[in-house]
Amino acid sequence: MNIGTATSEENPTHVYFGTRGFWITYTIIVLFCHFLLLSMPFFSTALAWTVTCVFHSAFTYIMLHNTKGTPFGTPEQGKARSQTTWEQIDCGQQFTPTRKFLTIVPIVLFFLASFYTKYDTVHFIFNLGALGFGVIPKLPQLHGVRIFGINKW
Amino acid sequence: MATNNSFLPKSSDMYELIESFLQAPTYHLIFEALLIIWIFKLIFFSTEYRPESVLTEKEKAELIEEWQPDPLVPDVDENHPLLQAMEKNIISGKPDKYVMINNKSSLNMATLNFLGMAGNAEVEAAAIKTLKKYGVGSCGPRGFYGTMDVHLELEEKFAKFMYCEEAALYSYGFATIASAIPAYSKRGDVIFVDEGVCFSIQKGLVASRSRIKWFKHNDMEDLERLLLIQQDEDKKNPKKAKVTRRFVVVEGLYFNHGDICPLPKIVELKWKYKLRLFMEESFSLGVLGANGRGVTEHYNISVDEVDLIAASLENSIGSTGGFCCGRKYVIDHQRLSGLGYCFSASLPPMLATAAIEALNIMQNDSSILQRLRENCRKMYDGLSMISGVEVMGDPLAPIKHVRLAEISDNRELDMQTLQRIADHAMENGIAIVLARYLEKEEHKLPPPSIRISICFMIGIKVKQSERPRTTNIVYRHLYDITIDRNDKSERVNWNKCLFP
């Protein structure tokens, strides 16, 4: 991506989640990680799915909702410094295809994990927690909201 | 059974899983059903919107209603002083100690070429030599094939001269500080600035998008007052304070006022309140200090106390461009973040060589600096003798702003009065100019003044009579103008001044 040229994006974080091949790459990475866990001899199928689900939520939470600013050297003098990555996607536009995709992935993972854990209560609690961390911060009602001032500055 | 087998995989695992799905707790199935409904709603019934859009249609209509188009190029009054000056003052030949204005040779007291480097034969010879080797332009920005050995040599020389670790060379003096400030200070940061700073600093402040706090010109108490307010704010919200950078930006020698910044006090405040200090030395480089190192040498303060020194090479050094110097890790940041550094073609090599040569001359012969200082002092004394006007600034400054002692409410009128003095001086063979500003864009417009610049060459090589002549002309004309404003008794005092 060209930064700082006349035709470049002001902030590439706005767009790169929606660029060509990103969704499929994302899906492949999630599946690859899952198979990696599954190949561990001491992980049962159920545990592998729950771990995938929890790891996915934890990782995306840190990347999308905890990390602020942009890694690119942008010419906008730190406009994105106060925004999380999720808030920057599509310039803050809500319900765009990219946002819908990123919201649906943790839900689908929850379905799969529930199925493969045979609806076990302990696994359900962990998966529900992961689902909450994966979906609730993505709600448009929480756009720009910092609960208890966490991660505000 | 055969049909069942084709639907179900052979693995008993999958069979068990489906079994367990059929026996899943009801609450779980209800929850999954709700999630599926939500997914459907999300995919098919959620339309895009932007949460930040605060303007309603009505407000938009009002804004459009209010808007008045401005002409792209506004009409310029035919009597605009700049247009008149352009028509009146046609300069021919090479401006030097003397300048040919309308085919009449005048003593040049408007130049910022304090050390006579522009037009110096040695400097010219060096530049021509480089021209023959490299051609005119450098063909690219520093990061893209635009770096020549002479640029590196110049940077190294300046770093050494200023006792700094590193220097970064810019190709335009105005852009130096205007790029350096926004390279470090971003949105949400705080910059404390003197009200009297020059226009390039003001543009740098705008480009930084930071919060600007202006303190009164050279008023350290006012600065400390603002710093205490900031300190209180920081105590209330330490998390915010942790990510807020605090800068103080001053000019070494103020171009608009001709005085020197009180650096020792600023450095003291800098350490006390944990600020980053940027100093613009365009007019103090090659002027102040025994070797021309600027304000730090003038006050005998280590350069390390100042985080960044920026200076233009277009005044004393008589070339083009500018440089920033300081510690290596501070300056290196600009090589990717200084917009003027990254995105404009580098300094033409011949001008870089000219700057190197000028620096050599300055270092080898410190007597020119002495002569400049003497001239500045003499001129200050001469101008101070005149009643009716006030000389602003420091005796050592090569820029003297002469303003009327009694400033009227009408700026236009004062400008006209001063213009008449300048015109009169021009008739008598001394070229002086009024300080001009982009009046609508200046943060705080300085009072109208005549700007007299002093070059080291006048008064010493030239016959002694020239210096008093300048002051006398200023004085005599003032006498002519103010005679109809004042009563007789004051005139007598002026006569004393004229023939002390």
PDB file of N, CA and C in Angstrom, chain B residues 386-459:
ATOM      1  N   ILE B 386      17.062  59.150  18.423  1.00  0.00           N
ATOM      2  CA  ILE B 386      15.978  59.872  17.762  1.00  0.00           C
ATOM      3  C   ILE B 386      14.750  59.828  18.643  1.00  0.00           C
ATOM      4  N   SER B 387      14.198  60.990  18.905  1.00  0.00           N
ATOM      5  CA  SER B 387      12.953  60.973  19.665  1.00  0.00           C
ATOM      6  C   SER B 387      11.801  60.865  18.682  1.00  0.00           C
ATOM      7  N   GLY B 388      10.682  60.401  19.166  1.00  0.00           N
ATOM      8  CA  GLY B 388       9.523  60.238  18.285  1.00  0.00           C
ATOM      9  C   GLY B 388       9.422  58.828  17.744  1.00  0.00           C
ATOM     10  N   VAL B 389      10.512  58.109  17.790  1.00  0.00           N
ATOM     11  CA  VAL B 389      10.456  56.694  17.389  1.00  0.00           C
ATOM     12  C   VAL B 389      11.068  55.838  18.491  1.00  0.00           C
ATOM     13  N   GLU B 390      10.746  54.573  18.435  1.00  0.00           N
ATOM     14  CA  GLU B 390      11.255  53.645  19.423  1.00  0.00           C
ATOM     15  C   GLU B 390      11.972  52.533  18.674  1.00  0.00           C
ATOM     16  N   VAL B 391      13.122  52.137  19.174  1.00  0.00           N
ATOM     17  CA  VAL B 391      13.807  51.005  18.557  1.00  0.00           C
ATOM     18  C   VAL B 391      13.474  49.775  19.369  1.00  0.00           C
ATOM     19  N   MET B 392      12.913  48.798  18.711  1.00  0.00           N
ATOM     20  CA  MET B 392      12.566  47.578  19.433  1.00  0.00           C
ATOM     21  C   MET B 392      13.753  46.631  19.390  1.00  0.00           C
ATOM     22  N   GLY B 393      13.840  45.839  20.422  1.00  0.00           N
ATOM     23  CA  GLY B 393      14.776  44.728  20.363  1.00  0.00           C
ATOM     24  C   GLY B 393      16.090  44.954  21.051  1.00  0.00           C
ATOM     25  N   ASP B 394      16.994  44.025  20.793  1.00  0.00           N
ATOM     26  CA  ASP B 394      18.272  43.952  21.474  1.00  0.00           C
ATOM     27  C   ASP B 394      19.317  44.757  20.698  1.00  0.00           C
ATOM     28  N   PRO B 395      20.262  45.407  21.400  1.00  0.00           N
ATOM     29  CA  PRO B 395      21.313  46.135  20.667  1.00  0.00           C
ATOM     30  C   PRO B 395      22.098  45.223  19.726  1.00  0.00           C
ATOM     31  N   LEU B 396      22.204  43.937  20.051  1.00  0.00           N
ATOM     32  CA  LEU B 396      23.033  43.029  19.250  1.00  0.00           C
ATOM     33  C   LEU B 396      22.318  42.504  18.007  1.00  0.00           C
ATOM     34  N   ALA B 397      21.019  42.731  17.929  1.00  0.00           N
ATOM     35  CA  ALA B 397      20.266  42.144  16.815  1.00  0.00           C
ATOM     36  C   ALA B 397      20.544  42.879  15.518  1.00  0.00           C
ATOM     37  N   PRO B 398      20.744  42.158  14.422  1.00  0.00           N
ATOM     38  CA  PRO B 398      20.979  42.826  13.145  1.00  0.00           C
ATOM     39  C   PRO B 398      19.688  43.322  12.495  1.00  0.00           C
ATOM     40  N   ILE B 399      18.563  43.034  13.132  1.00  0.00           N
ATOM     41  CA  ILE B 399      17.290  43.541  12.613  1.00  0.00           C
ATOM     42  C   ILE B 399      16.762  44.537  13.633  1.00  0.00           C
ATOM     43  N   LYS B 400      16.537  45.742  13.172  1.00  0.00           N
ATOM     44  CA  LYS B 400      15.997  46.753  14.079  1.00  0.00           C
ATOM     45  C   LYS B 400      14.608  47.132  13.592  1.00  0.00           C
ATOM     46  N   HIS B 401      13.667  47.024  14.468  1.00  0.00           N
ATOM     47  CA  HIS B 401      12.327  47.494  14.132  1.00  0.00           C
ATOM     48  C   HIS B 401      12.163  48.874  14.744  1.00  0.00           C
ATOM     49  N   VAL B 402      11.982  49.853  13.886  1.00  0.00           N
ATOM     50  CA  VAL B 402      11.797  51.221  14.358  1.00  0.00           C
ATOM     51  C   VAL B 402      10.321  51.539  14.248  1.00  0.00           C
ATOM     52  N   ARG B 403       9.704  51.807  15.359  1.00  0.00           N
ATOM     53  CA  ARG B 403       8.276  52.099  15.293  1.00  0.00           C
ATOM     54  C   ARG B 403       8.003  53.446  15.945  1.00  0.00           C
ATOM     55  N   LEU B 404       6.853  53.979  15.630  1.00  0.00           N
ATOM     56  CA  LEU B 404       6.505  55.284  16.177  1.00  0.00           C
ATOM     57  C   LEU B 404       6.290  55.159  17.686  1.00  0.00           C
ATOM     58  N   ALA B 405       6.759  56.167  18.412  1.00  0.00           N
ATOM     59  CA  ALA B 405       6.621  56.116  19.869  1.00  0.00           C
ATOM     60  C   ALA B 405       5.155  56.177  20.261  1.00  0.00           C
ATOM     61  N   GLU B 406       4.418  57.015  19.543  1.00  0.00           N
ATOM     62  CA  GLU B 406       2.982  57.087  19.821  1.00  0.00           C
ATOM     63  C   GLU B 406       2.244  56.388  18.691  1.00  0.00           C
ATOM     64  N   ILE B 407       1.718  55.243  18.992  1.00  0.00           N
ATOM     65  CA  ILE B 407       1.002  54.491  17.961  1.00  0.00           C
ATOM     66  C   ILE B 407      -0.452  54.948  17.957  1.00  0.00           C
ATOM     67  N   SER B 408      -0.922  55.334  16.782  1.00  0.00           N
ATOM     68  CA  SER B 408      -2.323  55.767  16.699  1.00  0.00           C
ATOM     69  C   SER B 408      -3.222  54.544  16.548  1.00  0.00           C
ATOM     70  N   ASP B 409      -4.526  54.759  16.629  1.00  0.00           N
ATOM     71  CA  ASP B 409      -5.471  53.649  16.492  1.00  0.00           C
ATOM     72  C   ASP B 409      -5.538  53.162  15.057  1.00  0.00           C
ATOM     73  N   ASN B 410      -5.202  54.069  14.152  1.00  0.00           N
ATOM     74  CA  ASN B 410      -5.324  53.740  12.744  1.00  0.00           C
ATOM     75  C   ASN B 410      -4.008  53.178  12.216  1.00  0.00           C
ATOM     76  N   ARG B 411      -3.977  51.876  11.987  1.00  0.00           N
ATOM     77  CA  ARG B 411      -2.755  51.226  11.530  1.00  0.00           C
ATOM     78  C   ARG B 411      -2.325  51.761  10.163  1.00  0.00           C
ATOM     79  N   GLU B 412      -3.326  51.990   9.337  1.00  0.00           N
ATOM     80  CA  GLU B 412      -3.071  52.484   7.982  1.00  0.00           C
ATOM     81  C   GLU B 412      -2.292  53.801   8.002  1.00  0.00           C
ATOM     82  N   LEU B 413      -2.734  54.679   8.912  1.00  0.00           N
ATOM     83  CA  LEU B 413      -2.112  55.992   9.016  1.00  0.00           C
ATOM     84  C   LEU B 413      -0.657  55.866   9.452  1.00  0.00           C
ATOM     85  N   ASP B 414      -0.420  55.029  10.434  1.00  0.00           N
ATOM     86  CA  ASP B 414       0.951  54.816  10.915  1.00  0.00           C
ATOM     87  C   ASP B 414       1.830  54.246   9.816  1.00  0.00           C
ATOM     88  N   MET B 415       1.248  53.324   9.061  1.00  0.00           N
ATOM     89  CA  MET B 415       2.009  52.734   7.952  1.00  0.00           C
ATOM     90  C   MET B 415       2.399  53.813   6.948  1.00  0.00           C
ATOM     91  N   GLN B 416       1.434  54.699   6.680  1.00  0.00           N
ATOM     92  CA  GLN B 416       1.725  55.769   5.708  1.00  0.00           C
ATOM     93  C   GLN B 416       2.837  56.676   6.207  1.00  0.00           C
ATOM     94  N   THR B 417       2.764  57.001   7.500  1.00  0.00           N
ATOM     95  CA  THR B 417       3.802  57.861   8.087  1.00  0.00           C
ATOM     96  C   THR B 417       5.170  57.214   7.927  1.00  0.00           C
ATOM     97  N   LEU B 418       5.234  55.935   8.277  1.00  0.00           N
ATOM     98  CA  LEU B 418       6.507  55.220   8.190  1.00  0.00           C
ATOM     99  C   LEU B 418       6.961  55.091   6.738  1.00  0.00           C
ATOM    100  N   GLN B 419       5.998  54.900   5.856  1.00  0.00           N
ATOM    101  CA  GLN B 419       6.335  54.777   4.439  1.00  0.00           C
ATOM    102  C   GLN B 419       6.977  56.066   3.927  1.00  0.00           C
ATOM    103  N   ARG B 420       6.475  57.187   4.444  1.00  0.00           N
ATOM    104  CA  ARG B 420       7.057  58.464   4.011  1.00  0.00           C
ATOM    105  C   ARG B 420       8.503  58.584   4.468  1.00  0.00           C
ATOM    106  N   ILE B 421       8.767  58.083   5.673  1.00  0.00           N
ATOM    107  CA  ILE B 421      10.161  58.086   6.147  1.00  0.00           C
ATOM    108  C   ILE B 421      11.013  57.197   5.229  1.00  0.00           C
ATOM    109  N   ALA B 422      10.480  56.022   4.910  1.00  0.00           N
ATOM    110  CA  ALA B 422      11.228  55.096   4.057  1.00  0.00           C
ATOM    111  C   ALA B 422      11.478  55.717   2.686  1.00  0.00           C
ATOM    112  N   ASP B 423      10.432  56.359   2.152  1.00  0.00           N
ATOM    113  CA  ASP B 423      10.589  57.005   0.836  1.00  0.00           C
ATOM    114  C   ASP B 423      11.658  58.095   0.892  1.00  0.00           C
ATOM    115  N   HIS B 424      11.607  58.861   1.960  1.00  0.00           N
ATOM    116  CA  HIS B 424      12.566  59.946   2.117  1.00  0.00           C
ATOM    117  C   HIS B 424      13.983  59.386   2.191  1.00  0.00           C
ATOM    118  N   ALA B 425      14.136  58.295   2.943  1.00  0.00           N
ATOM    119  CA  ALA B 425      15.448  57.677   3.063  1.00  0.00           C
ATOM    120  C   ALA B 425      15.929  57.192   1.702  1.00  0.00           C
ATOM    121  N   MET B 426      14.983  56.625   0.939  1.00  0.00           N
ATOM    122  CA  MET B 426      15.326  56.107  -0.392  1.00  0.00           C
ATOM    123  C   MET B 426      15.818  57.245  -1.282  1.00  0.00           C
ATOM    124  N   GLU B 427      15.160  58.395  -1.188  1.00  0.00           N
ATOM    125  CA  GLU B 427      15.582  59.554  -1.995  1.00  0.00           C
ATOM    126  C   GLU B 427      17.004  59.955  -1.631  1.00  0.00           C
ATOM    127  N   ASN B 428      17.356  59.720  -0.368  1.00  0.00           N
ATOM    128  CA  ASN B 428      18.698  60.082   0.075  1.00  0.00           C
ATOM    129  C   ASN B 428      19.693  58.935  -0.033  1.00  0.00           C
ATOM    130  N   GLY B 429      19.311  57.922  -0.788  1.00  0.00           N
ATOM    131  CA  GLY B 429      20.284  56.863  -1.082  1.00  0.00           C
ATOM    132  C   GLY B 429      20.392  55.789  -0.022  1.00  0.00           C
ATOM    133  N   ILE B 430      19.380  55.643   0.799  1.00  0.00           N
ATOM    134  CA  ILE B 430      19.413  54.547   1.770  1.00  0.00           C
ATOM    135  C   ILE B 430      18.141  53.727   1.611  1.00  0.00           C
ATOM    136  N   ALA B 431      18.305  52.461   1.263  1.00  0.00           N
ATOM    137  CA  ALA B 431      17.148  51.604   1.006  1.00  0.00           C
ATOM    138  C   ALA B 431      16.706  50.943   2.298  1.00  0.00           C
ATOM    139  N   ILE B 432      15.565  51.369   2.826  1.00  0.00           N
ATOM    140  CA  ILE B 432      14.987  50.689   3.985  1.00  0.00           C
ATOM    141  C   ILE B 432      13.534  50.329   3.652  1.00  0.00           C
ATOM    142  N   VAL B 433      13.017  49.343   4.337  1.00  0.00           N
ATOM    143  CA  VAL B 433      11.655  48.896   4.030  1.00  0.00           C
ATOM    144  C   VAL B 433      10.809  48.841   5.300  1.00  0.00           C
ATOM    145  N   LEU B 434       9.510  48.829   5.073  1.00  0.00           N
ATOM    146  CA  LEU B 434       8.585  48.601   6.173  1.00  0.00           C
ATOM    147  C   LEU B 434       8.444  47.103   6.378  1.00  0.00           C
ATOM    148  N   ALA B 435       8.265  46.731   7.629  1.00  0.00           N
ATOM    149  CA  ALA B 435       8.010  45.313   7.900  1.00  0.00           C
ATOM    150  C   ALA B 435       6.600  45.007   7.431  1.00  0.00           C
ATOM    151  N   ARG B 436       6.491  44.039   6.537  1.00  0.00           N
ATOM    152  CA  ARG B 436       5.169  43.712   5.989  1.00  0.00           C
ATOM    153  C   ARG B 436       4.744  42.328   6.454  1.00  0.00           C
ATOM    154  N   TYR B 437       3.458  42.170   6.656  1.00  0.00           N
ATOM    155  CA  TYR B 437       2.925  40.891   7.131  1.00  0.00           C
ATOM    156  C   TYR B 437       1.697  40.524   6.309  1.00  0.00           C
ATOM    157  N   LEU B 438       1.332  39.259   6.327  1.00  0.00           N
ATOM    158  CA  LEU B 438       0.027  38.859   5.810  1.00  0.00           C
ATOM    159  C   LEU B 438      -0.947  39.162   6.940  1.00  0.00           C
ATOM    160  N   GLU B 439      -1.491  40.368   6.892  1.00  0.00           N
ATOM    161  CA  GLU B 439      -2.131  40.906   8.091  1.00  0.00           C
ATOM    162  C   GLU B 439      -3.280  40.046   8.599  1.00  0.00           C
ATOM    163  N   LYS B 440      -4.001  39.418   7.681  1.00  0.00           N
ATOM    164  CA  LYS B 440      -5.159  38.642   8.124  1.00  0.00           C
ATOM    165  C   LYS B 440      -4.748  37.286   8.688  1.00  0.00           C
ATOM    166  N   GLU B 441      -3.555  36.849   8.391  1.00  0.00           N
ATOM    167  CA  GLU B 441      -3.152  35.498   8.789  1.00  0.00           C
ATOM    168  C   GLU B 441      -2.220  35.457   9.988  1.00  0.00           C
ATOM    169  N   GLU B 442      -1.630  36.588  10.331  1.00  0.00           N
ATOM    170  CA  GLU B 442      -0.734  36.602  11.488  1.00  0.00           C
ATOM    171  C   GLU B 442      -1.535  36.326  12.748  1.00  0.00           C
ATOM    172  N   HIS B 443      -0.932  35.610  13.668  1.00  0.00           N
ATOM    173  CA  HIS B 443      -1.625  35.359  14.944  1.00  0.00           C
ATOM    174  C   HIS B 443      -1.810  36.654  15.712  1.00  0.00           C
ATOM    175  N   LYS B 444      -0.714  37.371  15.892  1.00  0.00           N
ATOM    176  CA  LYS B 444      -0.813  38.653  16.577  1.00  0.00           C
ATOM    177  C   LYS B 444       0.027  39.634  15.776  1.00  0.00           C
ATOM    178  N   LEU B 445      -0.641  40.579  15.183  1.00  0.00           N
ATOM    179  CA  LEU B 445       0.044  41.475  14.267  1.00  0.00           C
ATOM    180  C   LEU B 445       0.946  42.435  15.047  1.00  0.00           C
ATOM    181  N   PRO B 446       2.258  42.440  14.748  1.00  0.00           N
ATOM    182  CA  PRO B 446       3.129  43.392  15.441  1.00  0.00           C
ATOM    183  C   PRO B 446       2.803  44.819  15.008  1.00  0.00           C
ATOM    184  N   PRO B 447       3.140  45.809  15.838  1.00  0.00           N
ATOM    185  CA  PRO B 447       2.847  47.199  15.443  1.00  0.00           C
ATOM    186  C   PRO B 447       3.629  47.567  14.190  1.00  0.00           C
ATOM    187  N   PRO B 448       3.110  48.538  13.418  1.00  0.00           N
ATOM    188  CA  PRO B 448       3.816  48.907  12.180  1.00  0.00           C
ATOM    189  C   PRO B 448       5.218  49.423  12.484  1.00  0.00           C
ATOM    190  N   SER B 449       6.153  49.020  11.675  1.00  0.00           N
ATOM    191  CA  SER B 449       7.534  49.434  11.933  1.00  0.00           C
ATOM    192  C   SER B 449       8.333  49.468  10.649  1.00  0.00           C
ATOM    193  N   ILE B 450       9.438  50.200  10.723  1.00  0.00           N
ATOM    194  CA  ILE B 450      10.419  50.143   9.638  1.00  0.00           C
ATOM    195  C   ILE B 450      11.434  49.092  10.045  1.00  0.00           C
ATOM    196  N   ARG B 451      11.739  48.175   9.134  1.00  0.00           N
ATOM    197  CA  ARG B 451      12.724  47.161   9.481  1.00  0.00           C
ATOM    198  C   ARG B 451      14.068  47.544   8.874  1.00  0.00           C
ATOM    199  N   ILE B 452      15.014  47.773   9.739  1.00  0.00           N
ATOM    200  CA  ILE B 452      16.348  48.136   9.257  1.00  0.00           C
ATOM    201  C   ILE B 452      17.265  46.946   9.502  1.00  0.00           C
ATOM    202  N   SER B 453      17.880  46.461   8.452  1.00  0.00           N
ATOM    203  CA  SER B 453      18.794  45.336   8.608  1.00  0.00           C
ATOM    204  C   SER B 453      20.214  45.843   8.497  1.00  0.00           C
ATOM    205  N   ILE B 454      21.071  45.218   9.247  1.00  0.00           N
ATOM    206  CA  ILE B 454      22.454  45.673   9.266  1.00  0.00           C
ATOM    207  C   ILE B 454      23.366  44.582   8.721  1.00  0.00           C
ATOM    208  N   CYS B 455      24.193  45.015   7.786  1.00  0.00           N
ATOM    209  CA  CYS B 455      25.151  44.106   7.181  1.00  0.00           C
ATOM    210  C   CYS B 455      26.513  44.451   7.770  1.00  0.00           C
ATOM    211  N   PHE B 456      27.392  43.447   7.891  1.00  0.00           N
ATOM    212  CA  PHE B 456      28.679  43.733   8.539  1.00  0.00           C
ATOM    213  C   PHE B 456      29.526  44.705   7.724  1.00  0.00           C
ATOM    214  N   MET B 457      29.227  44.828   6.424  1.00  0.00           N
ATOM    215  CA  MET B 457      30.116  45.598   5.562  1.00  0.00           C
ATOM    216  C   MET B 457      29.978  47.108   5.737  1.00  0.00           C
ATOM    217  N   ILE B 458      28.810  47.538   6.131  1.00  0.00           N
ATOM    218  CA  ILE B 458      28.628  48.991   6.199  1.00  0.00           C
ATOM    219  C   ILE B 458      29.345  49.565   7.408  1.00  0.00           C
ATOM    220  N   GLY B 459      29.691  50.842   7.279  1.00  0.00           N
ATOM    221  CA  GLY B 459      30.208  51.565   8.432  1.00  0.00           C
ATOM    222  C   GLY B 459      31.678  51.355   8.678  1.00  0.00           C
TER     223      GLY B 459
END
